[in-house]
Amino acid sequence: LVVTEAAARALSNRPAEVLVETLPTVGKDLLAKGELALLRKVVRRVFTYYGAHGVPEREEVMRSCRALLDASGQAAQHQFSAVAVDHALKAFRQEEDDQALGALATLLYQMTDSLLHFSDFTRAGRIFAEIRDRRRHLIKARRTTGPGFAVLNRAVDAATQSLLMAEFQS
């Protein structure tokens, strides 16, 4: 089930806003077919779109990414997270809007869960470190209110803590 070159070109030529809208279905299909190179191109375009648009469009990118994770099995979640983590972290470092920051942090926490299920501690650790650093920066800047900071300041959920403890004990 390999995507033809013509289909890949057609997908790559779609407007970025269409890619954002269809990411949950297109991404799931690409993951199922093992088309990670094409998925990387789609994710790069989606996050380029993210960086060039306003808050509503950026939040839509986050909703699409979360929807793709929600619609996928654990193996596909891990693959998508591995492909998208660098783009998501770059956006996270640059995001100034509190609402969008909260949406990004939620996505990043969701990615850590899928990464940890496959013992991808390096990527998960990078995410946790970025979240910690951003939280410290916001505290230093006295920006400790709002939904963005609330998401950054939340404790790691019990399932993730259990997974980490089990891995640590083994």
Short mmCIF file of N, CA, C and O in Angstrom, two decimals, residues 2 18 28 37-38 41 45 48 50 60 64 69 75 79 99 101-102 105 110 116 127 140 149 151 154 158 165 170:
data_model
loop_
_atom_site.label_atom_id
_atom_site.label_comp_id
_atom_site.label_asym_id
_atom_site.label_seq_id
_atom_site.Cartn_x
_atom_site.Cartn_y
_atom_site.Cartn_z
N VAL A 2 1.63 1.44 -1.00
CA VAL A 2 2.51 2.60 -1.09
C VAL A 2 1.79 3.71 -1.85
O VAL A 2 1.15 3.47 -2.86
N VAL A 18 -5.85 23.31 4.00
CA VAL A 18 -6.53 22.04 3.72
C VAL A 18 -5.79 20.91 4.42
O VAL A 18 -6.42 19.99 4.98
N LYS A 28 -3.45 9.77 9.58
CA LYS A 28 -3.72 8.39 9.99
C LYS A 28 -3.48 7.44 8.82
O LYS A 28 -2.89 6.37 8.98
N ALA A 37 7.99 9.58 5.30
CA ALA A 37 8.63 10.70 4.60
C ALA A 37 7.59 11.72 4.14
O ALA A 37 7.78 12.92 4.29
N LEU A 38 6.49 11.23 3.60
CA LEU A 38 5.43 12.13 3.18
C LEU A 38 4.76 12.78 4.39
O LEU A 38 4.44 13.98 4.35
N LYS A 41 6.73 15.74 5.45
CA LYS A 41 6.48 16.91 4.60
C LYS A 41 5.17 17.59 4.99
O LYS A 41 5.10 18.82 5.08
N ARG A 45 4.73 21.40 6.60
CA ARG A 45 3.86 22.43 6.03
C ARG A 45 2.82 22.90 7.04
O ARG A 45 2.51 24.10 7.10
N THR A 48 4.59 25.14 9.46
CA THR A 48 4.94 26.40 8.79
C THR A 48 3.71 27.29 8.75
O THR A 48 3.78 28.50 9.02
N TYR A 50 1.30 27.14 10.88
CA TYR A 50 1.12 27.54 12.27
C TYR A 50 1.89 28.83 12.55
O TYR A 50 1.35 29.78 13.11
N GLU A 60 -6.31 25.69 15.66
CA GLU A 60 -6.84 24.66 14.76
C GLU A 60 -5.76 23.62 14.44
O GLU A 60 -6.04 22.42 14.36
N SER A 64 -6.10 19.66 15.27
CA SER A 64 -5.89 18.62 14.25
C SER A 64 -4.84 17.61 14.70
O SER A 64 -5.01 16.41 14.50
N LEU A 69 -3.76 12.15 16.98
CA LEU A 69 -3.30 11.28 18.06
C LEU A 69 -4.46 10.47 18.64
O LEU A 69 -4.33 9.28 18.89
N ALA A 75 1.02 2.61 18.38
CA ALA A 75 2.20 2.61 17.51
C ALA A 75 2.17 3.84 16.60
O ALA A 75 3.20 4.50 16.42
N GLN A 79 4.73 7.10 16.30
CA GLN A 79 5.35 7.53 15.04
C GLN A 79 5.05 9.00 14.76
O GLN A 79 5.93 9.76 14.38
N GLN A 99 -3.59 31.29 25.35
CA GLN A 99 -4.53 30.24 24.94
C GLN A 99 -3.82 29.22 24.03
O GLN A 99 -3.96 28.01 24.22
N LEU A 101 -0.64 28.72 23.84
CA LEU A 101 0.39 28.06 24.64
C LEU A 101 -0.21 26.87 25.40
O LEU A 101 0.39 25.79 25.44
N GLY A 102 -1.39 27.06 25.93
CA GLY A 102 -2.08 25.96 26.63
C GLY A 102 -2.41 24.82 25.69
O GLY A 102 -2.24 23.64 26.04
N ALA A 105 0.86 23.01 24.94
CA ALA A 105 1.29 22.23 26.09
C ALA A 105 0.45 20.96 26.22
O ALA A 105 0.99 19.88 26.50
N GLN A 110 0.31 15.09 25.59
CA GLN A 110 -0.26 13.93 24.91
C GLN A 110 0.85 13.17 24.16
O GLN A 110 0.88 11.94 24.15
N LEU A 116 6.44 7.69 25.80
CA LEU A 116 6.83 6.87 26.95
C LEU A 116 6.36 5.42 26.80
O LEU A 116 7.04 4.51 27.27
N ILE A 127 10.71 17.02 25.88
CA ILE A 127 9.43 17.73 26.06
C ILE A 127 9.29 18.19 27.51
O ILE A 127 8.96 19.35 27.77
N LYS A 140 9.26 33.70 36.18
CA LYS A 140 10.20 34.81 36.25
C LYS A 140 9.60 36.09 35.67
O LYS A 140 9.81 37.19 36.19
N PHE A 149 -0.49 28.88 31.47
CA PHE A 149 0.32 28.56 32.64
C PHE A 149 -0.31 27.41 33.42
O PHE A 149 0.41 26.55 33.93
N VAL A 151 -1.91 24.83 32.32
CA VAL A 151 -1.55 23.56 31.69
C VAL A 151 -0.08 23.24 31.96
O VAL A 151 0.27 22.10 32.28
N ARG A 154 0.52 21.87 35.56
CA ARG A 154 -0.18 20.68 36.04
C ARG A 154 0.81 19.56 36.35
O ARG A 154 1.91 19.49 35.77
N ALA A 158 -1.47 10.29 36.70
CA ALA A 158 -1.15 9.07 37.44
C ALA A 158 -0.68 7.94 36.52
O ALA A 158 0.24 7.19 36.86
N MET A 165 7.50 4.95 36.77
CA MET A 165 7.98 4.19 37.94
C MET A 165 8.26 2.74 37.56
O MET A 165 9.27 2.18 37.98
N SER A 170 12.42 -1.33 36.58
CA SER A 170 12.95 -2.43 35.77
C SER A 170 14.37 -2.09 35.37
O SER A 170 15.27 -2.78 35.33
#
